[in-house]
XYZ file of C-alpha atoms in Angstrom:
581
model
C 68.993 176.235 91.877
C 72.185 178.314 91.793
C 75.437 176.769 93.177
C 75.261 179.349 96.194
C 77.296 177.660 98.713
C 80.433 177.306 96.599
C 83.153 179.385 98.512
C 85.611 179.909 96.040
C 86.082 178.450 92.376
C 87.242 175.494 93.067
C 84.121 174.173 95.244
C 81.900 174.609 91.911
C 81.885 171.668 90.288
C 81.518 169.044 93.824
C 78.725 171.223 94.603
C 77.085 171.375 91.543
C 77.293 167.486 91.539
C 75.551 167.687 94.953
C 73.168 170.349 93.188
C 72.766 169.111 89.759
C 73.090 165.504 89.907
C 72.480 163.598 87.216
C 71.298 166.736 84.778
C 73.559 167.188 81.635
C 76.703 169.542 82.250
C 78.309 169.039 78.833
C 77.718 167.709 75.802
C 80.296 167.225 73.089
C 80.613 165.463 69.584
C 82.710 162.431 68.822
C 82.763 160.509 66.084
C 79.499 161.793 64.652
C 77.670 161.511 67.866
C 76.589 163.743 70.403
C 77.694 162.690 73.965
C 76.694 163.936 77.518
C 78.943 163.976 80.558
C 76.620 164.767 84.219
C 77.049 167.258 86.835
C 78.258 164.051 88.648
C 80.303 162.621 85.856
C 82.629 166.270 85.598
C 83.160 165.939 89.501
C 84.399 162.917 89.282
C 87.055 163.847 86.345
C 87.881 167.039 87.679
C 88.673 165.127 90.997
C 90.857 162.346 89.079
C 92.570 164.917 87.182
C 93.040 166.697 90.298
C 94.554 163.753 92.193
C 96.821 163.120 89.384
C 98.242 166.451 89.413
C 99.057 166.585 92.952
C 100.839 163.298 92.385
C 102.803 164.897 89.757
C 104.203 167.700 91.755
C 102.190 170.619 91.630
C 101.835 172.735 94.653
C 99.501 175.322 95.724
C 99.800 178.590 93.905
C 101.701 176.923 90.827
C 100.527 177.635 87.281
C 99.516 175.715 84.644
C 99.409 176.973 80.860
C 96.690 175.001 78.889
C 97.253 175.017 75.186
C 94.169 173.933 73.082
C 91.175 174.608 71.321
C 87.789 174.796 73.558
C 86.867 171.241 74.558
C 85.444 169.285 77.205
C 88.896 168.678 77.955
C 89.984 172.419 78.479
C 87.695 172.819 81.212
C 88.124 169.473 82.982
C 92.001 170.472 83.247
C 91.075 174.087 84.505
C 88.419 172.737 87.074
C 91.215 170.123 88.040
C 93.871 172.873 88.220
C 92.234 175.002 90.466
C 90.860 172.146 92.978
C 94.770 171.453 93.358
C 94.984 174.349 94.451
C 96.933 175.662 91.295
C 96.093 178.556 88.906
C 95.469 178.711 85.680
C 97.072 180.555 82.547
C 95.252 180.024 79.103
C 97.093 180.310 76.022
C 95.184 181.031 72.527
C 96.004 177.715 70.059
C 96.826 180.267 67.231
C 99.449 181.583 69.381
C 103.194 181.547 67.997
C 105.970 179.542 69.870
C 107.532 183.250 70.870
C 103.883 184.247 72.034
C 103.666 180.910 73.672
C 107.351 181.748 75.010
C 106.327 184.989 76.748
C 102.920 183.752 78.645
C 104.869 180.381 80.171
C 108.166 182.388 80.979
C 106.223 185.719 82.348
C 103.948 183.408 84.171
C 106.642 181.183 85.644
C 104.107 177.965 84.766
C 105.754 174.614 85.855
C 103.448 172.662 83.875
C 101.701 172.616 80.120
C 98.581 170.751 78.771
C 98.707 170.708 75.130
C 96.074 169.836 72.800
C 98.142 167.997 69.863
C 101.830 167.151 69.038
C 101.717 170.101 66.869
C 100.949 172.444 69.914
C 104.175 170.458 71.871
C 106.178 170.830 68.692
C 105.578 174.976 69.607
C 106.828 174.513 72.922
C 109.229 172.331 71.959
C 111.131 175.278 69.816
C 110.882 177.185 72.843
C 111.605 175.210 75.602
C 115.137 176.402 76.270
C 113.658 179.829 76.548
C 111.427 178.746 79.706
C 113.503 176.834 82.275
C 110.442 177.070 84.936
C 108.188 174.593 82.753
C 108.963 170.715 83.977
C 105.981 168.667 82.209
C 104.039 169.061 78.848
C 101.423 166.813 79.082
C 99.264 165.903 75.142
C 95.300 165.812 75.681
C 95.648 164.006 72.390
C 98.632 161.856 72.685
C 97.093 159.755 75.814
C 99.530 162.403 78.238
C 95.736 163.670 79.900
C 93.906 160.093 79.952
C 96.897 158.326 81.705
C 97.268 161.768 84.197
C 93.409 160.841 85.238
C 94.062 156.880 85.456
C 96.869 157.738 87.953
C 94.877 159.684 89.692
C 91.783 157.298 89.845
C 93.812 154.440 90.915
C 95.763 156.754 93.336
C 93.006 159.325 95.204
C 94.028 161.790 97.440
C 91.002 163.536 98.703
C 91.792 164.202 102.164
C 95.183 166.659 100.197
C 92.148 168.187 97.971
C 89.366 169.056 100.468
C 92.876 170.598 102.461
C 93.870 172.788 99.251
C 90.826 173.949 98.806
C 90.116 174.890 102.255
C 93.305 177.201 102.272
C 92.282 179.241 99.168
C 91.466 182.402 100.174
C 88.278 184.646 98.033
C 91.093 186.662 97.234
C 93.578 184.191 95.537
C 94.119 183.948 91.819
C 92.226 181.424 90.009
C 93.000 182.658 86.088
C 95.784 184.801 84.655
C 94.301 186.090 81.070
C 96.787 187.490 79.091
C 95.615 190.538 76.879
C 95.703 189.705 73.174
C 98.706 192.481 73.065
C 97.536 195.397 70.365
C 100.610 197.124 72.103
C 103.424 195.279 73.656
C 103.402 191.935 74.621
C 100.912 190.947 76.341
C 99.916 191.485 80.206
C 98.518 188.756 82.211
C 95.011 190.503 84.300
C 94.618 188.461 87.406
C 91.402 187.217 87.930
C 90.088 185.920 91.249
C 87.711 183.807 93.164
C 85.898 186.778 94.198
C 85.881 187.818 90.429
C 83.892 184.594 88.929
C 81.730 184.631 91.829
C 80.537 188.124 91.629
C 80.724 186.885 87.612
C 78.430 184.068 88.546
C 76.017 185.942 91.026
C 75.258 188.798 88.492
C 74.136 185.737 86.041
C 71.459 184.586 88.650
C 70.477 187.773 88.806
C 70.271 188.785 85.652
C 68.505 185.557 84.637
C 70.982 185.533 81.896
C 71.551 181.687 81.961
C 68.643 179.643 83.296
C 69.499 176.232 84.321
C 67.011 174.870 81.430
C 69.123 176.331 78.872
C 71.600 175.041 76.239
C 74.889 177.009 75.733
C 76.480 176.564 72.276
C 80.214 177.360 73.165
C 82.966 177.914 70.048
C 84.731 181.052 71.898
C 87.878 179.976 72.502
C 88.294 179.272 76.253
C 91.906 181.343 76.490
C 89.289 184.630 76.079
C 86.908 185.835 79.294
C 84.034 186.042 77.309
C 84.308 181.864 76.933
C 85.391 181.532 80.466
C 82.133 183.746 81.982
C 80.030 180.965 80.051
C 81.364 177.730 81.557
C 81.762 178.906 84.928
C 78.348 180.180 85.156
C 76.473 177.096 83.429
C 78.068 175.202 86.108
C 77.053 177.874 88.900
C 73.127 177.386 87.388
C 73.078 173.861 86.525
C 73.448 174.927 82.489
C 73.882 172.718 79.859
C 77.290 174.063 77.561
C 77.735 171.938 74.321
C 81.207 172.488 72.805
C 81.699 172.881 69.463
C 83.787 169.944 67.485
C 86.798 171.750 66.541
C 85.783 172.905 63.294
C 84.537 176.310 62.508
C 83.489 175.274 59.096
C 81.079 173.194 61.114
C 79.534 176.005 63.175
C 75.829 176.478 61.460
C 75.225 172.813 60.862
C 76.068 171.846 64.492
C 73.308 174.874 66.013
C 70.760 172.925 64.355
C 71.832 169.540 66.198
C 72.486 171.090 69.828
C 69.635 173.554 68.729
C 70.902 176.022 71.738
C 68.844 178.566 73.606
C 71.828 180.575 74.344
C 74.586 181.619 71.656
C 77.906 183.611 73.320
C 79.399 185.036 69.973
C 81.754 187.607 68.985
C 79.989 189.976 66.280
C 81.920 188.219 62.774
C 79.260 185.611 63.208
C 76.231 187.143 63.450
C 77.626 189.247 60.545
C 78.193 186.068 58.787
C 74.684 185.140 59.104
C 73.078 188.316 58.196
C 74.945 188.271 55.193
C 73.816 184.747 54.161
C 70.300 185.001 55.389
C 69.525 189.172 53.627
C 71.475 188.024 49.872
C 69.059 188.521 47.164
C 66.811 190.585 48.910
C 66.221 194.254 47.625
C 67.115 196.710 50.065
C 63.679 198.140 50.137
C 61.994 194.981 51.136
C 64.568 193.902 53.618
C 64.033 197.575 55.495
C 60.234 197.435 55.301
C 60.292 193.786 56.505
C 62.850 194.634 59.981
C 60.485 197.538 60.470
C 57.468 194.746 60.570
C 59.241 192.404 62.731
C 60.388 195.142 65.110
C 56.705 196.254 65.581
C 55.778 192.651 65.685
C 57.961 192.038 68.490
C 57.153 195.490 70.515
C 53.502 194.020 70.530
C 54.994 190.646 71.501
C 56.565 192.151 74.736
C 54.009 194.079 75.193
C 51.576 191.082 75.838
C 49.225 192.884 73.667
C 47.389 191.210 70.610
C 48.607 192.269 66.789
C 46.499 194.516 65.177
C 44.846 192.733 62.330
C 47.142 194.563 58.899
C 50.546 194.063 61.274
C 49.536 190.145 61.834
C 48.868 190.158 57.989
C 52.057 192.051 56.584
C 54.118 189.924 59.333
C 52.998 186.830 57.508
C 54.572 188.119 53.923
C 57.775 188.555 55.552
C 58.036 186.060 58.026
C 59.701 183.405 55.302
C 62.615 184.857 55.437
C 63.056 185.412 59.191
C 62.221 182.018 59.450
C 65.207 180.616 57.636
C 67.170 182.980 60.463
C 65.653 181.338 63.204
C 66.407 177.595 61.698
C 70.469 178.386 60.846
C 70.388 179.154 64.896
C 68.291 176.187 65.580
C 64.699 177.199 65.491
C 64.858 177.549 69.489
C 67.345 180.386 70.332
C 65.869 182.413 73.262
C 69.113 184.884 73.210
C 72.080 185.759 72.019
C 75.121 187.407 73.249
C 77.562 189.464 71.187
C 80.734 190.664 72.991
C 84.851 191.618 72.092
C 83.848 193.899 69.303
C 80.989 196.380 68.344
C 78.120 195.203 66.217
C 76.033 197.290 64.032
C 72.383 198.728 65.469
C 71.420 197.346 61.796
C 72.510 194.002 62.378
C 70.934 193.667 65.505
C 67.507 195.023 64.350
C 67.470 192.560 61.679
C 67.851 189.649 64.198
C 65.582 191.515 66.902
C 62.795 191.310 64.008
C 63.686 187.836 62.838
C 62.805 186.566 66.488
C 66.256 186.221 67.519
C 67.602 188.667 69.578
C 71.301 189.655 69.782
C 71.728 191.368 72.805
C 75.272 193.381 73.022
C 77.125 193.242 76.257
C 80.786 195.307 77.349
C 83.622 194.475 79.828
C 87.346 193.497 79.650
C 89.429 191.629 81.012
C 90.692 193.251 83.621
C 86.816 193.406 84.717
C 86.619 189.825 84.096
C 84.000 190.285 81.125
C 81.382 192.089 82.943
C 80.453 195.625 82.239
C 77.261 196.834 81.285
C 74.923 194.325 79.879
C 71.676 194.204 77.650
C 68.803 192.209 78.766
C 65.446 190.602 77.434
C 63.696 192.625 79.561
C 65.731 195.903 79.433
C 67.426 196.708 76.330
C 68.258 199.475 73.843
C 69.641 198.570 70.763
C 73.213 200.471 70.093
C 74.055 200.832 73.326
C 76.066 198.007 75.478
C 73.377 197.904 78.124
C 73.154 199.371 81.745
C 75.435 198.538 84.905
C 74.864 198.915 88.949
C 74.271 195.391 89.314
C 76.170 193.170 91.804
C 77.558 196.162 93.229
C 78.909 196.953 90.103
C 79.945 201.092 89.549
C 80.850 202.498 86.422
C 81.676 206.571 85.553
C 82.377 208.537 82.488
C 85.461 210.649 83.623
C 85.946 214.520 81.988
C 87.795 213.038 79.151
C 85.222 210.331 78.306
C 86.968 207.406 79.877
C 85.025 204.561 80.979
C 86.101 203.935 84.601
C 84.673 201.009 86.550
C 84.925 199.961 90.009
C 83.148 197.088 92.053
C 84.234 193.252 93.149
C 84.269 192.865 89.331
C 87.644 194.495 88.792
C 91.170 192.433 88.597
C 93.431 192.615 90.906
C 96.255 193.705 88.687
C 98.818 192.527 85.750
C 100.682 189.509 86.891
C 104.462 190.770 88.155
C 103.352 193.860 86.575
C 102.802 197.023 89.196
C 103.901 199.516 86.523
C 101.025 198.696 84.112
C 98.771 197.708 87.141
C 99.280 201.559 88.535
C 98.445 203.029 85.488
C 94.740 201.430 85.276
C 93.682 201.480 88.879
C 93.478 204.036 90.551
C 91.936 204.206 94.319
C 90.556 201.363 92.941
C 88.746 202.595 89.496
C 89.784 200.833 86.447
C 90.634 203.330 83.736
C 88.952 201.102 80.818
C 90.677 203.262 77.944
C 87.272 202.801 76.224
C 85.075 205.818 75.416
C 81.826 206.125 75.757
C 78.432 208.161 77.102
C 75.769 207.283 79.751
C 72.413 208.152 78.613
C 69.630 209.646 80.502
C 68.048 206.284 81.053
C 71.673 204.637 82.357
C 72.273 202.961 79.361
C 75.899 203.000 77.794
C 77.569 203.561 74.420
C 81.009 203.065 73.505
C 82.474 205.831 71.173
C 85.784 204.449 70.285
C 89.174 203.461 72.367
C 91.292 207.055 74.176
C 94.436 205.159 72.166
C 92.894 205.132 68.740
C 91.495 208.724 68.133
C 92.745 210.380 65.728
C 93.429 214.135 65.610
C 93.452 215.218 61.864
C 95.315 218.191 60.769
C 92.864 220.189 61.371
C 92.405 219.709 64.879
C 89.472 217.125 64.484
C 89.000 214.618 67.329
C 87.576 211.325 65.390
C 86.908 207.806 66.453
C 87.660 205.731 63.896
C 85.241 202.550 64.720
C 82.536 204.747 64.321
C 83.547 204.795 60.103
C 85.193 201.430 60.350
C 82.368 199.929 61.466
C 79.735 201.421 58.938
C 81.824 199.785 55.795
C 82.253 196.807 57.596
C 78.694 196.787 57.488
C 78.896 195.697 53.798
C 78.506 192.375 52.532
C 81.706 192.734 50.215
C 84.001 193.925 53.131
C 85.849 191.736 55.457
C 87.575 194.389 57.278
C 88.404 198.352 57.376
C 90.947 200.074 59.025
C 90.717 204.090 59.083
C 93.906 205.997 59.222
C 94.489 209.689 59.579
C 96.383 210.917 62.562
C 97.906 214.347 61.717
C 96.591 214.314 57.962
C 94.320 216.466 56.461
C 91.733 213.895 55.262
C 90.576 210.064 56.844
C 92.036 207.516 54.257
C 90.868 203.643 54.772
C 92.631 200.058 54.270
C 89.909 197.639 52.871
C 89.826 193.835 52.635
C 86.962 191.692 50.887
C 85.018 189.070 52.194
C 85.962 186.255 49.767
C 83.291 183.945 50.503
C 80.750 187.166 48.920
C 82.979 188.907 46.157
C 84.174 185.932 44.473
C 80.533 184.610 43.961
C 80.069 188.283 42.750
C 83.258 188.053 40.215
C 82.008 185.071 39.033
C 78.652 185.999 38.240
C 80.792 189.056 36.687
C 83.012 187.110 34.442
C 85.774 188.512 36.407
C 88.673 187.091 37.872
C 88.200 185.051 41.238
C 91.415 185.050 43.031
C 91.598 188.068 45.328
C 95.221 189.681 44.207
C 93.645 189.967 40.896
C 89.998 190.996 41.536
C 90.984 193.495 44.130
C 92.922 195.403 41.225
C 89.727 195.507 38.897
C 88.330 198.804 38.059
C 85.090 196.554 38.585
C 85.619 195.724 42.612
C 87.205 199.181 42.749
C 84.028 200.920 42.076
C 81.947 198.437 43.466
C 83.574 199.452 47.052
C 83.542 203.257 46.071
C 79.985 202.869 46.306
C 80.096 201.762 49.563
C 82.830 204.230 51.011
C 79.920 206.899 49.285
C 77.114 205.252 51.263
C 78.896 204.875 54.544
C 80.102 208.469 53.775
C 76.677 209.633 54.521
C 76.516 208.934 57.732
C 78.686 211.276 58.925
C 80.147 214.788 58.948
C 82.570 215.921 56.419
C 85.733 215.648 58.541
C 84.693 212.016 59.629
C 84.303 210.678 55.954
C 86.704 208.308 53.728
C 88.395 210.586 51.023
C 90.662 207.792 49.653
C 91.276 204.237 50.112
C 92.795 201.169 49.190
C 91.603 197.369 48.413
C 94.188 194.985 49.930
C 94.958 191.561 47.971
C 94.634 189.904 51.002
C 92.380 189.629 54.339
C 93.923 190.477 57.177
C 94.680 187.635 59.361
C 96.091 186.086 63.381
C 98.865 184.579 61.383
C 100.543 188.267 59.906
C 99.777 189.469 63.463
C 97.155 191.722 62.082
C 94.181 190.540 63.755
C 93.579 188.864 67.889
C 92.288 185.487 68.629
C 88.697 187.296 68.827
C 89.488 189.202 65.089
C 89.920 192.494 66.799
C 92.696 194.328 64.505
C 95.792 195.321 65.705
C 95.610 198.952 64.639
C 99.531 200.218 65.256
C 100.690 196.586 63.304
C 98.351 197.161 60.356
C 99.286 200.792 60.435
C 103.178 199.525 60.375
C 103.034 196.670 57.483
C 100.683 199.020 55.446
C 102.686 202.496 55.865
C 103.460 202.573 52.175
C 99.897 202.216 51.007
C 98.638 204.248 53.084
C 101.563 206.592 52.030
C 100.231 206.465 48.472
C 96.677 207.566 49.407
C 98.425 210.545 50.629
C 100.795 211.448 47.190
């Protein structure tokens, strides 16, 4: 049963040890085994932790930056924050000491839990610039372990239960920074009320059932990682977190062997890629259009006609191997922070695997419109009006949003905070359409249209999205604001073109191969095919093969690989010049 009685965030996990008991909350590797930590076991850290932070001087309302990669760790220290009374600010791990800089001094945090030395070294650079912060504590370094011992030996629950009882519904609880595509970044305030509305539409949904096993790599300084561990504790969920290493991804599904996968869309892209190489286009369309009527009859509760059941069994090999990379017992999956292609999702829809596509923000904490097992539409980010959640398509085509959902503003901020609410609507700067059965599709971002010479309003993720659709592409970026024609910037996926070159007798390194007349026309093909999806004004005239990927560290891409459109636009403005000479 749901954690209903919780009042505000920071009753979850002391009721969910009076709910849950002894069932697994998380599960985590270390040192090649897999090890579980109860419902009962997390209370009892989060309420050491907590102890040991009152001890060390933080007061109600004071906030704490947590530097690391997603670990049991991370969400012990949030959990332990917040019963302190204290809120929390996530930073991203790939985050540069002058990003790092900005969050702690905007936020005014008086304390820092760090993952490594290397992540203090950051703050170390930058300390001067942020007088406010008093303590980095190491996760790593023993800083975290001795922080709990203190408070073990030294409890103070009578303080807690009095903290907790003060918090108000309509306190912060998070401050999420935006990733920044513009500007440095804005911290959305996220409350109790928030995560519990968050938590309520999961119940309701049946999104998460408390029999379930969450596979969680999404880095926990995103909302899309934060919706999943707060609502696995709200329904008694098992999350496993991933080791550290993304290399290590697809070999640990198959050990947690999860029913539930939160991913952003790069991975199932990943997969598709690995799982469809080698197999002619032909068959690979003829077998998705089995598996889709295979499943229809599936849901349906109705028995397979006798040549479906029979051409279901020829193709079935392959969509087999798909269903072991993920385990072999995936009920769902989630895809979120980007759009996915209807073509990807199809393929996993057929291969017994569904991806289900979901939309929000931050400043909605996550939640949007949602698909579900039981009512979906592929291409579309699913439906809303649940949880008293309202959403609108204004004249213009803005998504606007209102409902218990929405932030309560940009942290010291009103500027920014008056420009997206308004009486209460947030102005989502997304795009999009309602269809006639309520179901939503996202068109593109109001900030990235571009309006061609001629006049044309075009949305460039549309195109962008298309080539990325293409085993050999990493990532495309359309440009053509004010121009007469759409030119692209293209980068190649190097773990499928060099494989390619090789098999070529071409060059391997990318600098090199991405000047060959050979990977030149090799893309050209693709530009022609994703050409044909569209009207003449929306198609690629002329592009360009980077020698590189694009990447977090040139600033190029987010923590969740969205691209930073104005940046690449800015380093590239020569080549994208040339296209135009």
């Amino acid at each position: 049963m749901p954690v209903t009685t919780a009042r505000v965030i920071a009753d979850l996990p002391f009721v969910a040890a009076q709910v849950h008991d002894d069932r697994v909350a998380w599960r985590h590797p270390r040192d090649g085994q897999w090890h579980d930590l109860t419902f009962t076991d997390v209370a009892e850290w989060v309420m050491e932790l907590a102890s040991g932070l009152v001890h060390l001087g933080v007061e109600p309302g004071d906030r704490v930056c947590v530097l690391s990669e997603t670990r049991p760790e991370w969400s012990a220290v949030e959990l332990a924050v917040l019963a302190a009374g204290g809120i929390v600010v996530p930073i991203y791990p790939s985050s540069a000491p002058e990003e790092c800089a900005w969050i702690i001094g905007d936020s005014g945090a008086v304390l820092l839990i760090a993952e490594t030395d290397e992540q203090r070294a950051k703050i170390a650079e930058i300390r001067d610039q942020v007088p406010a912060l008093r303590d980095v504590i190491v996760i790593e370094g023993g800083g975290l372990a001795e922080l709990r011992s203190h408070g073990r030996t030294s409890p103070v629950p009578v303080e807690l239960d009095d903290r907790r009882a003060a918090i108000d519904p309509d306190d912060p609880t998070v401050i999420i920074y935006t990733s920044g595509t513009t500007g440095p970044p804005k911290g959305c305030v996220l409350t109790n009320r928030n995560w519990l509305t968050m938590c309520q539409l999961t119940v309701e949904l049946n999104y998460v059932l408390p029999d379930d096993v969450v596979y969680l790599f999404l880095p926990l300084a995103h909302v899309f990682a934060q919706i999943v561990q707060l609502s696995a504790i709200y329904t008694g969920t098992t999350v496993a977190f991933y080791g550290g290493d993304t290399a290590k991804i697809v070999p640990e599904l198959s050990q947690v062997r999860p029913t539930f996968l939160p991913s952003v869309p790069r991975i199932f892209e990943k997969i598709y890629t690995v799982a469809t190489t080698g197999v002619p286009e032909d068959q690979l369309r003829q077998a998705v259009q089995v598996g889709l009527a295979v499943r229809k009859f599936q849901a349906a509760d109705q028995p397979l006609p006798a040549d479906l059941a029979a051409a279901f069994d020829k193709v079935d090999p392959v969509f087999a191997r798909v269903r072991a990379i993920f385990g072999g017992r995936l009920r769902q999956a989630l895809s979120g922070a980007a759009p996915i292609s209807v073509e990807v999702l199809e393929f996993f829809t057929a291969a017994g695997v569904p991806v289900l596509e979901g939309y929000g923000m931050s400043e909605s904490t996550g939640v949007g419109t949602v698909n579900t097992l039981a009512r979906h539409k592929l291409g579309s980010v699913g439906t809303y009006g649940m949880a008293n959640l309202q959403l609108k398509v204004a004249e213009d085509g803005e998504i606007l949003m209102n409902g218990p959902h929405v932030f309560a503003g940009y942290w010291n901020n009103p500027a920014a905070t008056a420009e997206v609410l308004t009486d209460g609507w947030l102005h989502t700067g997304d795009l999009g359409e309602i269809d006639d059965d309520g179901f939503v599709t996202i068109t593109g971002r109001k900030k990235d249209i571009i309006i061609t010479a001629g006049g044309k309003n075009i949305a460039p993720a549309n195109v962008e999205n298309q080539l990325r659709q293409s085993r050999w592409i990493s990532h495309a970026v359309v440009y053509g604001d004010l121009k007469p024609y759409l030119v692209a910037l293209i980068t190649l996926d190097e773990d499928e073109i060099v494989p390619w070159a090789q098999a070529q007798g071409l060059p391997t390194d990318l600098p090199t191969l991405a000047r060959t007349p050979e990977a030149r026309a090799l893309i050209q093909d693709v530009v022609d095919e994703a050409n044909s999806h569209f009207a003449h004004v929306s198609q690629v005239k002329r592009f360009t093969v980077l020698d590189r990927d694009l990447s977090q560290e040139n600033g190029e891409l987010t923590p969740t690989l969205k691209v930073k459109r104005k940046i690449v636009h800015s380093t590239h403005a020569k080549l994208y010049d040339e296209l135009y000479s």
